Short mmCIF file of C-alpha atoms in Angstrom, two decimals:
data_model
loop_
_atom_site.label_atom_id
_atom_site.label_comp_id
_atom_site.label_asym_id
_atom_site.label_seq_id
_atom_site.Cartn_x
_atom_site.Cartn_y
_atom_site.Cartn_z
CA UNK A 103 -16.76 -74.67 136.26
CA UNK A 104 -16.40 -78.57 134.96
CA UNK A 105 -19.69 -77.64 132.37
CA UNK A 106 -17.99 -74.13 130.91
CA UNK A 107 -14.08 -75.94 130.48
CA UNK A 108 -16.09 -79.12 128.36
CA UNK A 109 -18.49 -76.24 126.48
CA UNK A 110 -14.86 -74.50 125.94
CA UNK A 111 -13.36 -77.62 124.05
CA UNK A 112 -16.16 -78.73 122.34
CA UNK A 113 -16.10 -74.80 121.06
CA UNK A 114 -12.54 -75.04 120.32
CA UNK A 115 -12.63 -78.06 118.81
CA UNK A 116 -15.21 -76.93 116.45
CA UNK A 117 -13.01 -73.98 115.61
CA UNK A 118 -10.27 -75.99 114.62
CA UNK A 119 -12.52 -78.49 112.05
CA UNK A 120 -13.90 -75.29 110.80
CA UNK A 121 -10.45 -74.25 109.88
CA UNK A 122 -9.52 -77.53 108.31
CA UNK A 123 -12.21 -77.66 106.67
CA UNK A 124 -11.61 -73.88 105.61
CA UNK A 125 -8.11 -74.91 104.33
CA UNK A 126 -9.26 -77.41 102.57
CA UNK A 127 -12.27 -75.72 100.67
CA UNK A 128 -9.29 -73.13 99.56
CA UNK A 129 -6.47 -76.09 98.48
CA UNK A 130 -9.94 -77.70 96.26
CA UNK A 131 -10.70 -73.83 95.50
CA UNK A 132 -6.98 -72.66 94.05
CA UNK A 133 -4.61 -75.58 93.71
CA UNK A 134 -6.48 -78.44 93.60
CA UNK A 135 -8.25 -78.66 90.25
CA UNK A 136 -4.93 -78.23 88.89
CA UNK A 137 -3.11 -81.29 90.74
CA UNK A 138 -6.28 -83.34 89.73
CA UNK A 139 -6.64 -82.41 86.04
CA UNK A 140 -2.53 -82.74 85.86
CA UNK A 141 -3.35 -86.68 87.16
CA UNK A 142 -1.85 -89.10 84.42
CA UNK A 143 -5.62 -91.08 85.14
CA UNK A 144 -7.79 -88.25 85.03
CA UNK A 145 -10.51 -89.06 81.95
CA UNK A 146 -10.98 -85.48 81.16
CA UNK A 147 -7.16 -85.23 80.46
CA UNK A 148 -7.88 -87.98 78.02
CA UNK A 149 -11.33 -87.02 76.97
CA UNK A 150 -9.96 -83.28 76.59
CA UNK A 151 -6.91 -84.49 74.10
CA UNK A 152 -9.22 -86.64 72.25
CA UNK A 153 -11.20 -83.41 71.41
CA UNK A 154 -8.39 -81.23 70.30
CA UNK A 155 -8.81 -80.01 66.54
CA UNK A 156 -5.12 -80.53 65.49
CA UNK A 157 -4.64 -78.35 62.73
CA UNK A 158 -4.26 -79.37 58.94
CA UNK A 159 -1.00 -80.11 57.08
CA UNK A 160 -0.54 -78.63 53.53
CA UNK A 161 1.69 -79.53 50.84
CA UNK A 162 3.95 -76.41 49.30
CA UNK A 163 0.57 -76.32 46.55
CA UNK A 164 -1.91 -75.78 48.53
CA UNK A 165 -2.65 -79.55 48.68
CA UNK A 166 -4.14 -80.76 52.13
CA UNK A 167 -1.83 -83.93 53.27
CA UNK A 168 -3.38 -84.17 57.13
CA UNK A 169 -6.76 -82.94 58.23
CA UNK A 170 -8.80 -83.46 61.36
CA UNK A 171 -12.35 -84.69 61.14
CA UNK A 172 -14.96 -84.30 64.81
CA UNK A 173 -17.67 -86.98 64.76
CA UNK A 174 -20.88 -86.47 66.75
CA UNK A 175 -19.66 -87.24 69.97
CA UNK A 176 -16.77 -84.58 69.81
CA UNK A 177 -14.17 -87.46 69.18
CA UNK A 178 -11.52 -86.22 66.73
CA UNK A 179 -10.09 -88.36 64.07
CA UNK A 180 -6.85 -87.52 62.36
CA UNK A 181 -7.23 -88.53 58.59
CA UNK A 182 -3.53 -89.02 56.46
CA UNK A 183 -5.12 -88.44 52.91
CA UNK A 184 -1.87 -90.07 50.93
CA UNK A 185 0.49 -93.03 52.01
CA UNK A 186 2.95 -92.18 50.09
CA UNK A 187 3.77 -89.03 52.60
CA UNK A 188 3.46 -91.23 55.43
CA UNK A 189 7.87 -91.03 56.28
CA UNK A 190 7.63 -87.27 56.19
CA UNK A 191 4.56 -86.44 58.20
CA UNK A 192 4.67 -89.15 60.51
CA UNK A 193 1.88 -89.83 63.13
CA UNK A 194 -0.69 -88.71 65.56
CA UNK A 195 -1.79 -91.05 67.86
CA UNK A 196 -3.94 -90.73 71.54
CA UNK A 197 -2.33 -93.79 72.16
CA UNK A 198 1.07 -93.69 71.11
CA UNK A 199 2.09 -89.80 70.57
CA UNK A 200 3.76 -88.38 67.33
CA UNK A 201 6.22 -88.75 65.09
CA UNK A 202 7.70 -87.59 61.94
CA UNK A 203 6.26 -83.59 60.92
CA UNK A 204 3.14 -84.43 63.34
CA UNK A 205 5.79 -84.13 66.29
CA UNK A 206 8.09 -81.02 64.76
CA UNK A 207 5.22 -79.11 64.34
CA UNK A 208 3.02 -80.76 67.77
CA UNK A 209 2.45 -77.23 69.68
CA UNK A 210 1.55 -75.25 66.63
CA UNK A 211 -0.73 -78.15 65.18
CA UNK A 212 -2.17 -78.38 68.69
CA UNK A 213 -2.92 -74.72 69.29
CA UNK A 214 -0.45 -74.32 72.30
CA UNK A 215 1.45 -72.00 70.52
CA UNK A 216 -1.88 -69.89 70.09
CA UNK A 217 -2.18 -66.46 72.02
CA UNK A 218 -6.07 -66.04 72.34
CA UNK A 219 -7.47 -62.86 73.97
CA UNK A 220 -9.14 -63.32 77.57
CA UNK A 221 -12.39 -62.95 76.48
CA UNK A 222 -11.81 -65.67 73.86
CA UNK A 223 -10.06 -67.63 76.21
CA UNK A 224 -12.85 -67.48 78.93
CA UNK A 225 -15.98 -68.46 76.16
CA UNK A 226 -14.22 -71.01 74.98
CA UNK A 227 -14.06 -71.76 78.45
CA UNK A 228 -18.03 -71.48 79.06
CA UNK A 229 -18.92 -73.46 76.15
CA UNK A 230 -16.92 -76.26 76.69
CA UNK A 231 -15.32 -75.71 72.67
CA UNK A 232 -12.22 -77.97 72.20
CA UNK A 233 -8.90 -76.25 71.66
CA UNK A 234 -8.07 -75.68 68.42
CA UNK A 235 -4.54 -76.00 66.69
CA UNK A 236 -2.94 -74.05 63.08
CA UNK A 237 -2.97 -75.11 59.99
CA UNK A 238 1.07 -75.92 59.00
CA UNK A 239 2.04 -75.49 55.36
CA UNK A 240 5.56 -77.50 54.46
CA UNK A 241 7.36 -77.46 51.72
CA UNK A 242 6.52 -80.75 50.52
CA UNK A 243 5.55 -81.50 47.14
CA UNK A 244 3.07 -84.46 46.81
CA UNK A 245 3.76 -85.10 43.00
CA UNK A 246 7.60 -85.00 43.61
CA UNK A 247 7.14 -87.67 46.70
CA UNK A 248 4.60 -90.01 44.80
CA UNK A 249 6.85 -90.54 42.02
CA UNK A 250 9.70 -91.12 43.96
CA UNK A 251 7.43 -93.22 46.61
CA UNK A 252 6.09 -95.43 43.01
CA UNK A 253 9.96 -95.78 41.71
CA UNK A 254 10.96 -97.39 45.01
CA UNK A 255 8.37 -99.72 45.17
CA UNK A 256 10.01 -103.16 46.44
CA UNK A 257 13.20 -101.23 47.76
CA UNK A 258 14.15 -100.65 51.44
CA UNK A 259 16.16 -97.46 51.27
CA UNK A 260 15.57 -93.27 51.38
CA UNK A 261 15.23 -90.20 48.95
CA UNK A 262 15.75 -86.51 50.11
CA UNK A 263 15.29 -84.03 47.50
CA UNK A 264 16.41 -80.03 48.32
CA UNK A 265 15.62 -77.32 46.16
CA UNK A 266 18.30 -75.20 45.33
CA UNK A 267 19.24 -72.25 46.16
CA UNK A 268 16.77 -71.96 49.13
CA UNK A 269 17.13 -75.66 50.40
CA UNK A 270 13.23 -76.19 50.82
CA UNK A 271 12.97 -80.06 51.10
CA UNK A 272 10.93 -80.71 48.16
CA UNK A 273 10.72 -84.96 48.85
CA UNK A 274 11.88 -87.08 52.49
CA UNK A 275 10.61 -90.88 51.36
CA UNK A 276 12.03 -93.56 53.77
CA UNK A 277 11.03 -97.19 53.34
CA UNK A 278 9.71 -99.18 54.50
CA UNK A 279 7.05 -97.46 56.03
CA UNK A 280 3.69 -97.40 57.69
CA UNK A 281 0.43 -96.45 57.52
CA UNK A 282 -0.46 -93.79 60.08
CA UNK A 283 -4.74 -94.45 59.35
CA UNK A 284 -4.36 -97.55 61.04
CA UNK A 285 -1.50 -97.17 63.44
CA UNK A 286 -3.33 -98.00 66.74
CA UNK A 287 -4.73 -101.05 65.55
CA UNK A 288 -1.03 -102.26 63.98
CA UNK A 289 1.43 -100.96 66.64
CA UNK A 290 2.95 -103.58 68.18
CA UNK A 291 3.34 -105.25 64.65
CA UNK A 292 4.94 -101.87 63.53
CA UNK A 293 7.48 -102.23 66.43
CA UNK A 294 8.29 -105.42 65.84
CA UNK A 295 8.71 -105.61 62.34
CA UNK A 296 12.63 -105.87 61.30
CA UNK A 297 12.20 -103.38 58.43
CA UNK A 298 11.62 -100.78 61.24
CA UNK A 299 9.38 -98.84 59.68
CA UNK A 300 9.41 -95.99 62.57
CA UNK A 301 13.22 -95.27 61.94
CA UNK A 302 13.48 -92.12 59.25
CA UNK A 303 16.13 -93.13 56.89
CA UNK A 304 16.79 -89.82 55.65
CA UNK A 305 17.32 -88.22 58.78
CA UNK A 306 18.66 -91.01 61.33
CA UNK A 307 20.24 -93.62 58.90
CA UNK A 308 23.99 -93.90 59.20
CA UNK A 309 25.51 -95.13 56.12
CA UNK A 310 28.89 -96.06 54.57
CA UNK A 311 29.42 -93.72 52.24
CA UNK A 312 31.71 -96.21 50.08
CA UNK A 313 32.22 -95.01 46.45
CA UNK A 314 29.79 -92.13 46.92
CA UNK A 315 33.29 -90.80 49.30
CA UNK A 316 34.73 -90.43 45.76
CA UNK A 317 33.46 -86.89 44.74
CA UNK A 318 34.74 -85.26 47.82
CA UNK A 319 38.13 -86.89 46.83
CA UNK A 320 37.63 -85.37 43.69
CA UNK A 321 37.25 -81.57 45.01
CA UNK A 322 40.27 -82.69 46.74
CA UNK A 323 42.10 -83.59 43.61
CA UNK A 324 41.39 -80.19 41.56
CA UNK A 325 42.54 -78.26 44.64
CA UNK A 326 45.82 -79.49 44.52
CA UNK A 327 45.56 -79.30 40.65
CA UNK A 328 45.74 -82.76 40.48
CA UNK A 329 44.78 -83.91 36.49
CA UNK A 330 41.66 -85.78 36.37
CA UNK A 331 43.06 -87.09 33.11
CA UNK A 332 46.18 -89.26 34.19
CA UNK A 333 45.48 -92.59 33.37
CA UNK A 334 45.91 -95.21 36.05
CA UNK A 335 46.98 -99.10 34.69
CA UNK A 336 44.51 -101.81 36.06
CA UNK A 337 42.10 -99.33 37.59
CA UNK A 338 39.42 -101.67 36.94
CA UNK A 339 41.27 -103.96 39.74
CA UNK A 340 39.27 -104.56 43.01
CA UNK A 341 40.49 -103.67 46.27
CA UNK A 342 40.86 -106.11 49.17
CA UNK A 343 39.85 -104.89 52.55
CA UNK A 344 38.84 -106.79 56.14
CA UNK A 345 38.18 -109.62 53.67
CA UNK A 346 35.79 -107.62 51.05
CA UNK A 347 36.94 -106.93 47.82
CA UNK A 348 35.32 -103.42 46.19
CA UNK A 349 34.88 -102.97 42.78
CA UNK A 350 33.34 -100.48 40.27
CA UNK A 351 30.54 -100.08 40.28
CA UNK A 352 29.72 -101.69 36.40
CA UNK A 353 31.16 -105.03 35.40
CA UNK A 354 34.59 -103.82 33.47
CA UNK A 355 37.23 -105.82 32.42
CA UNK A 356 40.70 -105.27 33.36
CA UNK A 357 41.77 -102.52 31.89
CA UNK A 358 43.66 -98.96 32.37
CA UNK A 359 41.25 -95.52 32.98
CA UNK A 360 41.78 -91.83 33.17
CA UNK A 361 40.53 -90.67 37.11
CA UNK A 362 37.68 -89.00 35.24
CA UNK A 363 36.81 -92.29 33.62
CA UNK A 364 37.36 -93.87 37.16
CA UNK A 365 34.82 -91.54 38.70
CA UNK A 366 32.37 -92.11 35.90
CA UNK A 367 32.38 -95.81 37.12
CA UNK A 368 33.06 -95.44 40.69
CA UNK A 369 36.14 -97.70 40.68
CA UNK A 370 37.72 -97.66 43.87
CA UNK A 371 41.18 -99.25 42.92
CA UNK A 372 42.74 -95.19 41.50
CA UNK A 373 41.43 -93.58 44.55
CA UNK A 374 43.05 -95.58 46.58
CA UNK A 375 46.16 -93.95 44.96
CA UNK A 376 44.70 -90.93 44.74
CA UNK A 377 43.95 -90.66 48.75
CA UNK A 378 48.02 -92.11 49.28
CA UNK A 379 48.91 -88.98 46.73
CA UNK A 380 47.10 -86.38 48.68
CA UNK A 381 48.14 -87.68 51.95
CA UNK A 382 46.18 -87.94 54.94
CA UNK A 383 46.22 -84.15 56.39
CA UNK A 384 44.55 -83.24 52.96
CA UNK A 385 41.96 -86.29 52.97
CA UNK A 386 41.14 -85.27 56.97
CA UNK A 387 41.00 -81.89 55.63
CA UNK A 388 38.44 -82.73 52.81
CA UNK A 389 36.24 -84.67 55.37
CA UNK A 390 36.81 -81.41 57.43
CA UNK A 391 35.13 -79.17 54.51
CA UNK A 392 32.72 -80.99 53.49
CA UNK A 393 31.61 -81.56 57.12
CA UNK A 394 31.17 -84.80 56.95
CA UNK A 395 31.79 -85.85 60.64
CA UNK A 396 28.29 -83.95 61.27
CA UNK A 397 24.91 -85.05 60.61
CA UNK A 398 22.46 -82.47 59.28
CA UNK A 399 18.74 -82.66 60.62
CA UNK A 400 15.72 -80.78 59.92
CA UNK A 401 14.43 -78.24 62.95
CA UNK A 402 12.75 -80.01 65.58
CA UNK A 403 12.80 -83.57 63.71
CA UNK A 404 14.22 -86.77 66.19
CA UNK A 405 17.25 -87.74 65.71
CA UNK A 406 19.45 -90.11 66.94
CA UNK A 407 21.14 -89.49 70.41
CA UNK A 408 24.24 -89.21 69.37
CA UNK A 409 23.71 -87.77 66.04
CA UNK A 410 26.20 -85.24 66.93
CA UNK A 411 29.02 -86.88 67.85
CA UNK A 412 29.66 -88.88 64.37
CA UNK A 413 33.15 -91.31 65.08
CA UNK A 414 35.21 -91.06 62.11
CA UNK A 415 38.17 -92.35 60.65
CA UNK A 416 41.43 -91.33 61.21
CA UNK A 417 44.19 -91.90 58.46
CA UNK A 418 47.25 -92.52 61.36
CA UNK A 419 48.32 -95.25 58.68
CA UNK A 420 47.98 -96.82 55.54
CA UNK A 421 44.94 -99.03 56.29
CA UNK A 422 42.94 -96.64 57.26
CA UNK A 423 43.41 -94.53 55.00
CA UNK A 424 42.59 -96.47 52.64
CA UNK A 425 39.54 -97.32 54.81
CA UNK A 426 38.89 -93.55 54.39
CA UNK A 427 39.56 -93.38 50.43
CA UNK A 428 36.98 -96.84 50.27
CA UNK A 429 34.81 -95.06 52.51
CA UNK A 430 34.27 -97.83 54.60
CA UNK A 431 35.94 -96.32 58.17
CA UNK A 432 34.14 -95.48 60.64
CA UNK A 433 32.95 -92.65 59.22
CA UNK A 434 29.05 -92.56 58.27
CA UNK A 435 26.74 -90.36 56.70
CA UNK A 436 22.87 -89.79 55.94
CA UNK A 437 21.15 -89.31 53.17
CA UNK A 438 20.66 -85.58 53.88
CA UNK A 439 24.01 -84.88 54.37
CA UNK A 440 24.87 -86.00 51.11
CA UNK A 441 21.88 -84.09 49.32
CA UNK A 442 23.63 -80.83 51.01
CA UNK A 443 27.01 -81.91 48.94
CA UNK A 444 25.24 -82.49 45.50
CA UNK A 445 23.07 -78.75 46.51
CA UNK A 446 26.47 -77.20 47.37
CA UNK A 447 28.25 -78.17 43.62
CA UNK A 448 25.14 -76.95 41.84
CA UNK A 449 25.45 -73.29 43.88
CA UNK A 450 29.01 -72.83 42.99
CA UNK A 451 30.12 -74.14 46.34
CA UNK A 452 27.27 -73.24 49.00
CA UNK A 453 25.03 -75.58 50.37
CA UNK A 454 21.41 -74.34 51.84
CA UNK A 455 20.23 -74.89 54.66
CA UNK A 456 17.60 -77.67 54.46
CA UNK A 457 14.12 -76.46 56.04
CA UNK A 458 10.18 -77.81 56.06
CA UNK A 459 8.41 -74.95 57.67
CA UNK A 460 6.79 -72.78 54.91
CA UNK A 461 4.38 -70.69 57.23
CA UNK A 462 1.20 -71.46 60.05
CA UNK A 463 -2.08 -70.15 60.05
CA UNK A 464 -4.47 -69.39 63.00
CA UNK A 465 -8.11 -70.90 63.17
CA UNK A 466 -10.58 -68.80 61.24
CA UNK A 467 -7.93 -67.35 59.48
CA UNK A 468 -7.10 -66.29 55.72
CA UNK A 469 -3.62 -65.16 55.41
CA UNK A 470 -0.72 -67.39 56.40
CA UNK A 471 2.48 -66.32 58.71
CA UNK A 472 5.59 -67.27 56.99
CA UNK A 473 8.29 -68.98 58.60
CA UNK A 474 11.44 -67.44 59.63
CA UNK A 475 13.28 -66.86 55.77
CA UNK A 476 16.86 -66.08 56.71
CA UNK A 477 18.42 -69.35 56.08
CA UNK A 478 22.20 -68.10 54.81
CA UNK A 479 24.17 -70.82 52.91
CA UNK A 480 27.44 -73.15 54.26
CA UNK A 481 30.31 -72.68 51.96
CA UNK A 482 31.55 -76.31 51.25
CA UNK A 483 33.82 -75.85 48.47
CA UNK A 484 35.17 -72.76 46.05
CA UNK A 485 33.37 -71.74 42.94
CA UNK A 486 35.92 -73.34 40.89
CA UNK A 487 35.94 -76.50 42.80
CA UNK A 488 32.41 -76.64 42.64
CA UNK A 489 32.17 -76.33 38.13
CA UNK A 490 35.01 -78.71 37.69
CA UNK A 491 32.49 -80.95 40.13
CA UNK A 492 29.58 -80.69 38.08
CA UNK A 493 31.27 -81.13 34.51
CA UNK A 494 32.53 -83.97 35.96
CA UNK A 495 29.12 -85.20 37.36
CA UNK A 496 27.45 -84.02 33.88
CA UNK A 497 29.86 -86.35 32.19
CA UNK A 498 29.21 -89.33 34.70
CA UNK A 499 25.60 -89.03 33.59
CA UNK A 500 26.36 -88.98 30.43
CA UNK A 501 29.38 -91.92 30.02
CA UNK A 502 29.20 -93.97 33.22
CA UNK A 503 27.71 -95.62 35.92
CA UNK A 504 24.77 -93.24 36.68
CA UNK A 505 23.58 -92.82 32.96
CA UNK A 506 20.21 -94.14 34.10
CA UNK A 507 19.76 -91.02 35.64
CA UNK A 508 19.59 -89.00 32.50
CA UNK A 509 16.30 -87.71 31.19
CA UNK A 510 15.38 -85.91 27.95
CA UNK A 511 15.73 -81.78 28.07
CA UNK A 512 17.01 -81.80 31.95
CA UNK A 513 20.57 -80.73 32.62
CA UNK A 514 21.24 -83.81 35.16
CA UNK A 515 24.74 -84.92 37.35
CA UNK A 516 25.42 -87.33 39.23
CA UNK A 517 27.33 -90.02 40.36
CA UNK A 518 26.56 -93.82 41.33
CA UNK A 519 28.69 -95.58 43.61
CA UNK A 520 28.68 -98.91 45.82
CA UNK A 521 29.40 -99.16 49.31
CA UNK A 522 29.70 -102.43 51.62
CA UNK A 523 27.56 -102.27 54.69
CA UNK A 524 27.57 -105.89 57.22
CA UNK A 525 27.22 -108.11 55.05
CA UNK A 526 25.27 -106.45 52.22
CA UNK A 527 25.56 -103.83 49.77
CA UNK A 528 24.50 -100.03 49.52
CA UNK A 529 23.72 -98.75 46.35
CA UNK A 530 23.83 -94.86 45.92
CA UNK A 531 22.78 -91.86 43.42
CA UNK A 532 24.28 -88.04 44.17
CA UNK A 533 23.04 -85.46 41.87
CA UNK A 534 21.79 -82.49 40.75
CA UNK A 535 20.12 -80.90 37.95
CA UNK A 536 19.49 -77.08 36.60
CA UNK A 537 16.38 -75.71 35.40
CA UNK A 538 15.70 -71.89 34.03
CA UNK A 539 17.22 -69.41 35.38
CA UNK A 540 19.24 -70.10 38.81
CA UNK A 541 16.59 -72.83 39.65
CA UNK A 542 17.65 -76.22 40.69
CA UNK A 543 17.51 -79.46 43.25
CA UNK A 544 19.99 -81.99 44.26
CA UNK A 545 18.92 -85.29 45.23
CA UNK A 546 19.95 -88.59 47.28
CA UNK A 547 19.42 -92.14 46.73
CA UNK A 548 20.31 -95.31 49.02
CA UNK A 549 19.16 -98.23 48.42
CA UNK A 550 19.81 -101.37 51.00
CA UNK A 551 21.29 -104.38 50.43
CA UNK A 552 21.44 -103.13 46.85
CA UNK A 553 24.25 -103.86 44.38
CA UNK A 554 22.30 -102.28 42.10
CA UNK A 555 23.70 -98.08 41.36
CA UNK A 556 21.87 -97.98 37.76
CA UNK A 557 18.45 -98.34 39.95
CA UNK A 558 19.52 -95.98 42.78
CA UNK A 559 20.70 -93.77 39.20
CA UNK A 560 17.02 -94.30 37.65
CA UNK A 561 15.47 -93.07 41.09
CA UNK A 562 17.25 -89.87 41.22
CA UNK A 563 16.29 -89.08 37.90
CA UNK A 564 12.89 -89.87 38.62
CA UNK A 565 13.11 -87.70 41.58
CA UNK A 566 14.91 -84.86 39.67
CA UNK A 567 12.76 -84.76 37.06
CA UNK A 568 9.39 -84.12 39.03
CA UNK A 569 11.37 -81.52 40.77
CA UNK A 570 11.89 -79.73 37.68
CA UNK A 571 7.70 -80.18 37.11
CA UNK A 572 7.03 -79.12 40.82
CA UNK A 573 9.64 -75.51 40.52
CA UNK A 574 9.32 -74.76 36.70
CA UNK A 575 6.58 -72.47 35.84
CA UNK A 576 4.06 -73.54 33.42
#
């Protein structure tokens, strides 16, 4: 009896390893390969990324911007074929992740977004073949953002240039910048350097607007039929304000100016008036319209935290609203959001929607998917409002501060303006111009610690002009 109860343990205790070890073989047989591929130090989660043919990125021409060479070894090497495109398209890095276009567009350029049948699935499987991402296409114009990228050579500053009426971003140059070929081996200088070369002017920047404030004030003004021709006695004067004193934005000497003179040369001293004329409901109003309390992105591009919740000035006396009429409150604005103004005057008051995405296309491929096309416009101001705007922005090019913008043959408006920013200037360009038929772009310009508008002028001409190239037929 003692023998069989020991032969009965031993037998049960066998059972019971068999069953753990049963259990086990089925967690290692169904679960487990996931939970040890998913392991942050697992080498074939590296070794696998590291083989992933990201897709290519193509300019709106056909030009390839990004491609993705495999070496022997199956390593994959992202090559960025232009620096001048480097603030648009951003980065790809095992390393340090992505950035700019490369992150927007991540799934698609990394084939996650790619539905391949089971028996496709399960070869590429068998054969150990990397995954395999779509090509992207953008609307990006390489011409358009070398030129601008050459003119702001030795500036620190950002460019956005929309093609109107669609609102394809045609140009997105923010400087200083990097060079995404050589990332890895320059990060932490990249990180550390104070020009912050990572930070996407045109999309996160936050700007005074400062005289650049002075063509919504001017919509305001021919609302209320306001004349643009009263003349104004020592509108050359500067302003005082928190210790700064604004002035126009060309040397002038005292002297008296029409408000359409004013605006030609950004002086701030007759819209201070102005703004105490209107009143503040109709100033908050404008601000309102124009919407600019909100900061416009591009789809899937980083932006700041709290890009959404934009503080802003309220006129509850008369300091700040004159704060508001200086543009120097605490309202900001980026560079995009004022490219959707100068797009909205030259559509008779509707401002596109900015977008990137032209279309994708699978691996192996011909034909191209386009992108999602319903994009329908933002009313920002009347038709009427929006004429009187660019006659009035035709004649700044023409008589005043932004006549550096003007180029032979090329219906061009704009304005230049100055703004006060810490302890340093902002120089800026607004404009537009019209091509054939109902083709056209707006463009616009800040410069840092600039107290230079004619440059920040010359830019967006440069910039308009190869827009015109880039959307005219030959």
């Amino acid at each position: 009896m003692q023998f069989m109860r020991e032969i009965n343990r031993l037998l049960t205790g066998i059972l019971v390893l068999f069953g753990i070890v049963a259990l086990a073989a089925a967690y290692w047989a169904v679960i487990g390969p996931d939970t040890i591929l998913q392991r942050e130090d697992n080498p074939r989660l590296v070794e696998a990324e590291a083989s992933i043919l990201r897709g290519a990125i193509i300019d709106r021409d056909g030009t390839m911007l990004v491609d993705s060479q495999q070496d022997e070894s199956g390593r994959v090497t992202r090559e960025y074929l232009y620096p001048s495109m480097a603030s648009a398209l951003g980065y790809y890095s095992l390393r340090y992740g992505v950035g700019g276009a490369e992150a927007a567009f991540d799934s698609t350029l990394r084939g996650d977004a790619i539905q391949n049948d089971t028996t496709r699935a399960l070869l590429q499987s068998l054969l150990h073949e990397p995954q395999q991402g779509a090509d992207v296409q953008l609307t990006l114009d390489l011409d358009v953002q070398q030129q601008i990228a050459a003119a702001m050579v030795g500036q620190r500053g950002a460019v956005v240039v929309l093609s109107v009426p669609d609102g394809a971003v045609l140009a997105l140059v923010s400087l200083p910048t990097y060079d995404a070929n050589t990332l890895d081996a320059n990060w932490d200088q990249l990180v550390a350097d104070s020009g912050k070369p990572f930070f996407n002017r045109v999309l996160q920047g936050r700007y005074q607007p400062g005289g650049a404030l002075e063509t919504p004030l001017m919509a305001a003004a021919f609302l209320v039929n306001h004349s643009v021709d009263e003349n104004f006695a020592q509108a050359t004067s500067p302003v005082l304000l928190d210790n700064d004193q604004f002035t126009c934005a060309v040397r002038l000497p005292t002297m008296s100016l029409s408000l359409r003179e004013s605006y030609g040369f950004a002086c701030p001293h007759p819209f201070a008036l102005l703004a105490s004329e209107l009143g503040a409901e109709t100033v908050q109003a404008t601000i309102d319209t124009f919407r600019l309390d909100q900061q416009p992105t591009l789809m899937d591009f980083e932006t700041l935290p709290d890009a959404a919740e934009t503080p802003q000035s309220t006129a509850e006396n008369p300091d700040a609203l004159l704060k508001i009429a200086l543009g120097q409150g605490d309202l900001t604005v980026n560079p995009l959001n004022m490219a959707m103004i100068a797009a909205a005057i030259v559509n008779d008051g509707n401002t596109p929607q900015p977008y990137l995405l032209v279309g994708t296309r699978s691996p192996g491929a011909e034909a191209w998917t386009p992108a999602q096309a319903i994009r329908p416009t933002i009313p920002l101001a009347t038709a009427n409002t929006a004429r009187h705007l660019q006659d009035l922005m035709r004649y700044t090019v023409a008589n005043g501060a932004a006549q550096n913008a003007g180029r032979p043959n090329i219906d061009i408006g704009g304005h230049a303006a100055l703004a006060v920013s810490g302890d340093g200037s902002l120089a800026w360009f607004v404009g537009f111009a019209t091509f054939a038929g109902n083709e056209g772009a707006a463009v616009a310009v800040v410069l840092e610690n600039s107290d230079d508008p004619g440059l920040a002028a010359d830019i967006g001409g440069t910039a308009l002009a190869a827009a015109q190239t880039a959307l005219t037929p030959p």
